[in-house]
Amino acid sequence: MLNHCFLCRNEDLKEMLESNKESLKLEAMKRIVGLIAKGKNASELFPAVVKNVASKNIEDPNQLIRASALRVLSSIRVPIIVPIMMLAIKEASTDLSPYVRKTAAHAIQKLYSLDPDQKEHLIEVIEKLLKDKSTLVAGSVVMAFEEVCPDRIDLIHKNYRKLCNLLVDVEEWGQVVIIHMLTRYARTQFVSPWREDAVFDENGEKTFYDSEEERRVDQSKPYIMDPDHRLLLRNTKPLLQSRNTAVVMAVSQLYWHLAPKHELSIITKSLVRLFRSHREVQYIVLQNIATMSIQRKGMFEPFMKSFYVRSTDATHIKTLKLEILTNLANEANISTILRELQTYVKSQDKAFAAATIQAIGRCATNISEVTDTCLNGLVLLLSNRDETVVAESVVVIKKLLQTQPSQHSDIIKHMAKLFDNITVPMARASILWLMGEYCEHVPKIAPDVLRKMAKTFTSEEDIVKLQTVNLAAKLYLSNSKQTKLLTQYVLNLGKYDQNYDIRDRTRFIRQLIVPNEKSGVLSRYARRILMAPKPAPVLQSAFKDRDRFQLGTLSHTLNSQANGYLELSDWPAVAPDQSVRIVEVVEPDVLANLRVVLTCFCVHVESESESESEENSDDSNKSSSSQSENSSRESDSEKKKKTLKNKKLQQQKPDILNITYLPPQIIQKALLLIIMTKLFSIHIVLSFSNQFVANCRCSLLCLCVFLACQFDAVSWHVRVSLQASFPVFVPETSHELLHRMTGKGLSAQYRFTRQPCIYGNSMVSLQLTLSNSSDQALENIHISEKSSTGQNIHRFNAIERLEPQASVTVSMGVDFNDSTQAANFQLCTKEDEFSVSIQPAVGELLLPITMTEADFTKEQGKLVGMNESSATITMTPENVSSQSVNRKVVSVANLGVIPSSQENIHRFAGKTVSSGCLVLVSVALKDPDAGITINTEKTVMGSMLLRQVKTALTNSGP
């Protein structure tokens, strides 16, 4: 019956394949592929079908049928048809349809898995397909390259730049494959951008104020990034905005393994954005972030709140977020993280609560300032009702006490008192280990604990019994008078235990600590063996060693090398030859057509103008036929000069029309503009002389190309230019930086100048006034180089000597990164160092700009929703006037005043110093109330600025 069904199916498929309808053929081949995928042997079930596919449909005029036929043929896992498959793949690789060539690339992998001996022939096909310029083929052929010959890097050299340029237009899963392949390629062809002994210099420019000696030092080992290296980074950067999470992850790992360290912050926001995806995606992304955060804490520290655990998160997601928070912990944020961890301990998820306690232990180990605080908190958890929390606390406390056992004997005593209430075997074993290891610190409590354990020895778990035997042996060596009988009793119980590990341990301990005739020399060293000091355990992240695997791979996820994993090679010490990637540029057909059209257009204009000039000359000859021969000779000589001049112009035509490269979209628009303006330009140009025509041809061409480029660049959208203006108001108020009592006579004050900083476009300009109120001169006043935390600070030049009762004013710049976080640094003299900090107001992080009222309204319409903060206040009568409102607002923030056509609406504009984000402020007066609206992408800055503006407008003071 089964064979009868197969035969019927065979006949039906044969009729469908021989049908003239393309839809039936496609449906038949889909069914064949489905049946083969289910394990049916095509050579036995469909001999006629295979013959039909190989002979007829592979040459069908329809590209879909040709591709489907090749797909069917490559799905047949029968070695006898390998030659037929090889011929079909070679023929399909030269097909005019890119879809068929893509299918041929897919078939290469199938044929290689069926017969690896065909590798050399398949490499020839791969080399041919790698030169394909279709974005449809690129991803598939690179996947075939990775499967068949991933070590043949020489095949990529000539196609490297093409793949980089096509990357944005390739389909998403092809982008992932290409990016991973290019990552491996780049690690073999470029030198490391992470070299610490060289200067990172991408453009090779010199600083204007550098001395010759400094230049010589810098030029000794300069690092100049390879243009092809930069091409890869530049072309993959836009893909961080991809909707496909795999593409974003692939670009992130590429930057992690290839980019200079100061450019890694580019990938941070894109990775944090992926948290909004599904749990499976979150799990992979968080694993990679956990690995990154160990080496580069500063990347993710600004986004620390994004890693806070939510109640809806799964346990494995919570654990990974907890791991990242622990990696990000430092002296500055440890208090915030510990408060968060205290909440997590109360979670109903027992596994997550236990992981939180381990995280607290890691924080206590890594940051010595909070070790005692964490220990006290863990001791309080010993009174928790949950056994899991108590048990995990005991285990962590045991590890922490190994670092300072003598200082925490009270904690050991407290744990001994709670021993009877703890039932988790691991926790009980940890307490017994502590009692035995530090029995000298608790000489009265340890024997009593051993007495209790001797009563319940037979009912304990194996791990508890082993630690009980160890405790008995250590007490026997340190306090044999009280514990000799107890030790013998415990050893007798262990001697007859059911577990052979416990029996072996008991025999070994007896021979070691109880000397007898059979005891050897080893018993003399029993105390040194059992009571030897143990090294404190190192609590480290589980992701510490995962950086040996490439990020985003299965091996990294599993933390073990998976089958088919290709390791990243080390950076070469010397860069290989760059010329292997140079490809001769062949002029595209479209560009050649453009040259032909432009040449014809210019020749047509010139010929018509020359014909008109000839007609004019004929008329003049008829009218001047009575002239003398001498004049005709002169005219002949003039004609010769003109012909020579025209020849020179014709020789110059190729130089005028010399175009090396234009993008296709620019060419199309330029052609359209030329055709549209051709008739109009002819009528205008013919009214001028030939010389004018020759001079205007190039200008007309350049104008058309320029307009096409402009249309393509701006896409009919006009962007408002942010032009900086002078500050409207500069406060004279100074803030104290260092008091003279604290500074031992040195006092310092600072103020914000509200001027663009000369040291950097992203820095805020400050003015420091240093005064010496002591009776002795201060020397070498400077800012320590190791003092700044997070912010980039441009330090003032060191002041060699400051006389008593003298003052000096210096300038400096600080990049606050659009944050009101204080810049902490150390102000130093020759003998002392003083820790100081500069706390900026949000209004000082802005620069004023100018724009029209229409541009203000347009940009304000773009910054709505979450980018808008507004409030309504009741203003005092003295603040209702326009001058008062302007004075109040510009005193709070460094903003520019925008002219307004409405008397009751006041507008102000500025941009953030660091990132250049637009900040728009509008105050609408509605007696007696006023509406304040602030629009900016920096929502935190917007809310803070709104609060300050409200305070300024509601106060009645100046």
PDB file of C-alpha atoms in Angstrom, residues 213-310:
ATOM      1  CA  GLU A 213      61.285  67.580  20.616  1.00  0.00           C
ATOM      2  CA  GLU A 214      57.714  66.470  21.353  1.00  0.00           C
ATOM      3  CA  ARG A 215      57.130  65.891  17.669  1.00  0.00           C
ATOM      4  CA  ARG A 216      60.202  63.709  17.436  1.00  0.00           C
ATOM      5  CA  VAL A 217      58.998  61.621  20.373  1.00  0.00           C
ATOM      6  CA  ASP A 218      55.524  61.317  18.898  1.00  0.00           C
ATOM      7  CA  GLN A 219      56.870  60.347  15.488  1.00  0.00           C
ATOM      8  CA  SER A 220      58.995  57.578  16.935  1.00  0.00           C
ATOM      9  CA  LYS A 221      56.091  55.149  17.096  1.00  0.00           C
ATOM     10  CA  PRO A 222      52.986  56.753  15.585  1.00  0.00           C
ATOM     11  CA  TYR A 223      49.855  54.733  15.057  1.00  0.00           C
ATOM     12  CA  ILE A 224      48.095  55.615  11.812  1.00  0.00           C
ATOM     13  CA  MET A 225      44.969  53.596  11.200  1.00  0.00           C
ATOM     14  CA  ASP A 226      44.847  51.804   7.880  1.00  0.00           C
ATOM     15  CA  PRO A 227      42.245  53.425   5.567  1.00  0.00           C
ATOM     16  CA  ASP A 228      40.708  50.013   4.934  1.00  0.00           C
ATOM     17  CA  HIS A 229      40.434  49.470   8.697  1.00  0.00           C
ATOM     18  CA  ARG A 230      38.644  52.795   9.036  1.00  0.00           C
ATOM     19  CA  LEU A 231      36.445  51.938   6.015  1.00  0.00           C
ATOM     20  CA  LEU A 232      35.153  48.846   7.797  1.00  0.00           C
ATOM     21  CA  LEU A 233      34.382  50.720  11.014  1.00  0.00           C
ATOM     22  CA  ARG A 234      32.731  53.594   9.168  1.00  0.00           C
ATOM     23  CA  ASN A 235      30.508  51.412   6.973  1.00  0.00           C
ATOM     24  CA  THR A 236      29.320  49.198   9.814  1.00  0.00           C
ATOM     25  CA  LYS A 237      28.480  52.049  12.199  1.00  0.00           C
ATOM     26  CA  PRO A 238      25.071  52.852  10.570  1.00  0.00           C
ATOM     27  CA  LEU A 239      24.022  49.231  11.095  1.00  0.00           C
ATOM     28  CA  LEU A 240      23.838  49.875  14.844  1.00  0.00           C
ATOM     29  CA  GLN A 241      20.414  51.345  14.050  1.00  0.00           C
ATOM     30  CA  SER A 242      19.252  48.128  12.379  1.00  0.00           C
ATOM     31  CA  ARG A 243      15.932  46.603  13.408  1.00  0.00           C
ATOM     32  CA  ASN A 244      17.536  43.157  13.429  1.00  0.00           C
ATOM     33  CA  THR A 245      19.103  42.408  16.801  1.00  0.00           C
ATOM     34  CA  ALA A 246      21.587  39.957  15.277  1.00  0.00           C
ATOM     35  CA  VAL A 247      22.983  42.723  13.051  1.00  0.00           C
ATOM     36  CA  VAL A 248      23.350  45.090  16.013  1.00  0.00           C
ATOM     37  CA  MET A 249      25.091  42.374  18.011  1.00  0.00           C
ATOM     38  CA  ALA A 250      27.408  41.568  15.098  1.00  0.00           C
ATOM     39  CA  VAL A 251      28.442  45.221  14.702  1.00  0.00           C
ATOM     40  CA  SER A 252      28.944  45.509  18.459  1.00  0.00           C
ATOM     41  CA  GLN A 253      31.309  42.545  18.555  1.00  0.00           C
ATOM     42  CA  LEU A 254      33.159  43.935  15.528  1.00  0.00           C
ATOM     43  CA  TYR A 255      33.753  47.243  17.323  1.00  0.00           C
ATOM     44  CA  TRP A 256      34.740  45.405  20.503  1.00  0.00           C
ATOM     45  CA  HIS A 257      37.387  43.358  18.693  1.00  0.00           C
ATOM     46  CA  LEU A 258      38.587  45.921  16.122  1.00  0.00           C
ATOM     47  CA  ALA A 259      37.870  49.521  17.148  1.00  0.00           C
ATOM     48  CA  PRO A 260      40.148  51.777  19.213  1.00  0.00           C
ATOM     49  CA  LYS A 261      39.173  51.791  22.868  1.00  0.00           C
ATOM     50  CA  HIS A 262      38.024  55.408  22.843  1.00  0.00           C
ATOM     51  CA  GLU A 263      35.420  54.580  20.166  1.00  0.00           C
ATOM     52  CA  LEU A 264      33.756  51.694  22.016  1.00  0.00           C
ATOM     53  CA  SER A 265      31.158  53.962  23.606  1.00  0.00           C
ATOM     54  CA  ILE A 266      29.419  54.084  20.207  1.00  0.00           C
ATOM     55  CA  ILE A 267      27.912  50.629  20.712  1.00  0.00           C
ATOM     56  CA  THR A 268      26.632  51.190  24.257  1.00  0.00           C
ATOM     57  CA  LYS A 269      23.267  52.795  23.448  1.00  0.00           C
ATOM     58  CA  SER A 270      22.513  50.245  20.732  1.00  0.00           C
ATOM     59  CA  LEU A 271      23.105  47.340  23.115  1.00  0.00           C
ATOM     60  CA  VAL A 272      20.976  48.918  25.843  1.00  0.00           C
ATOM     61  CA  ARG A 273      18.206  49.412  23.275  1.00  0.00           C
ATOM     62  CA  LEU A 274      18.048  45.642  22.741  1.00  0.00           C
ATOM     63  CA  PHE A 275      16.739  45.171  26.298  1.00  0.00           C
ATOM     64  CA  ARG A 276      13.264  45.927  24.974  1.00  0.00           C
ATOM     65  CA  SER A 277      13.295  42.776  22.870  1.00  0.00           C
ATOM     66  CA  HIS A 278      12.319  39.211  23.762  1.00  0.00           C
ATOM     67  CA  ARG A 279      13.807  37.260  26.661  1.00  0.00           C
ATOM     68  CA  GLU A 280      15.943  35.140  24.387  1.00  0.00           C
ATOM     69  CA  VAL A 281      17.527  38.241  22.859  1.00  0.00           C
ATOM     70  CA  GLN A 282      17.978  39.833  26.282  1.00  0.00           C
ATOM     71  CA  TYR A 283      19.792  36.725  27.512  1.00  0.00           C
ATOM     72  CA  ILE A 284      22.369  36.792  24.694  1.00  0.00           C
ATOM     73  CA  VAL A 285      22.870  40.565  24.855  1.00  0.00           C
ATOM     74  CA  LEU A 286      23.278  40.569  28.644  1.00  0.00           C
ATOM     75  CA  GLN A 287      25.830  37.774  28.437  1.00  0.00           C
ATOM     76  CA  ASN A 288      27.932  39.822  26.047  1.00  0.00           C
ATOM     77  CA  ILE A 289      27.550  42.972  28.143  1.00  0.00           C
ATOM     78  CA  ALA A 290      28.614  41.000  31.234  1.00  0.00           C
ATOM     79  CA  THR A 291      31.845  40.097  29.455  1.00  0.00           C
ATOM     80  CA  MET A 292      32.417  43.672  28.260  1.00  0.00           C
ATOM     81  CA  SER A 293      31.689  45.237  31.647  1.00  0.00           C
ATOM     82  CA  ILE A 294      34.569  43.365  33.280  1.00  0.00           C
ATOM     83  CA  GLN A 295      37.170  45.110  31.129  1.00  0.00           C
ATOM     84  CA  ARG A 296      35.380  48.398  30.314  1.00  0.00           C
ATOM     85  CA  LYS A 297      33.226  49.514  33.251  1.00  0.00           C
ATOM     86  CA  GLY A 298      33.016  53.072  31.981  1.00  0.00           C
ATOM     87  CA  MET A 299      31.074  52.012  28.880  1.00  0.00           C
ATOM     88  CA  PHE A 300      27.922  51.025  30.732  1.00  0.00           C
ATOM     89  CA  GLU A 301      28.176  52.990  33.971  1.00  0.00           C
ATOM     90  CA  PRO A 302      26.045  55.908  32.623  1.00  0.00           C
ATOM     91  CA  PHE A 303      23.293  53.362  31.849  1.00  0.00           C
ATOM     92  CA  MET A 304      23.465  51.581  35.208  1.00  0.00           C
ATOM     93  CA  LYS A 305      19.753  52.090  35.874  1.00  0.00           C
ATOM     94  CA  SER A 306      18.937  50.135  32.717  1.00  0.00           C
ATOM     95  CA  PHE A 307      20.299  47.043  34.469  1.00  0.00           C
ATOM     96  CA  TYR A 308      18.029  47.321  37.474  1.00  0.00           C
ATOM     97  CA  VAL A 309      15.953  44.170  37.884  1.00  0.00           C
ATOM     98  CA  ARG A 310      12.249  44.242  37.092  1.00  0.00           C
TER      99      ARG A 310
END
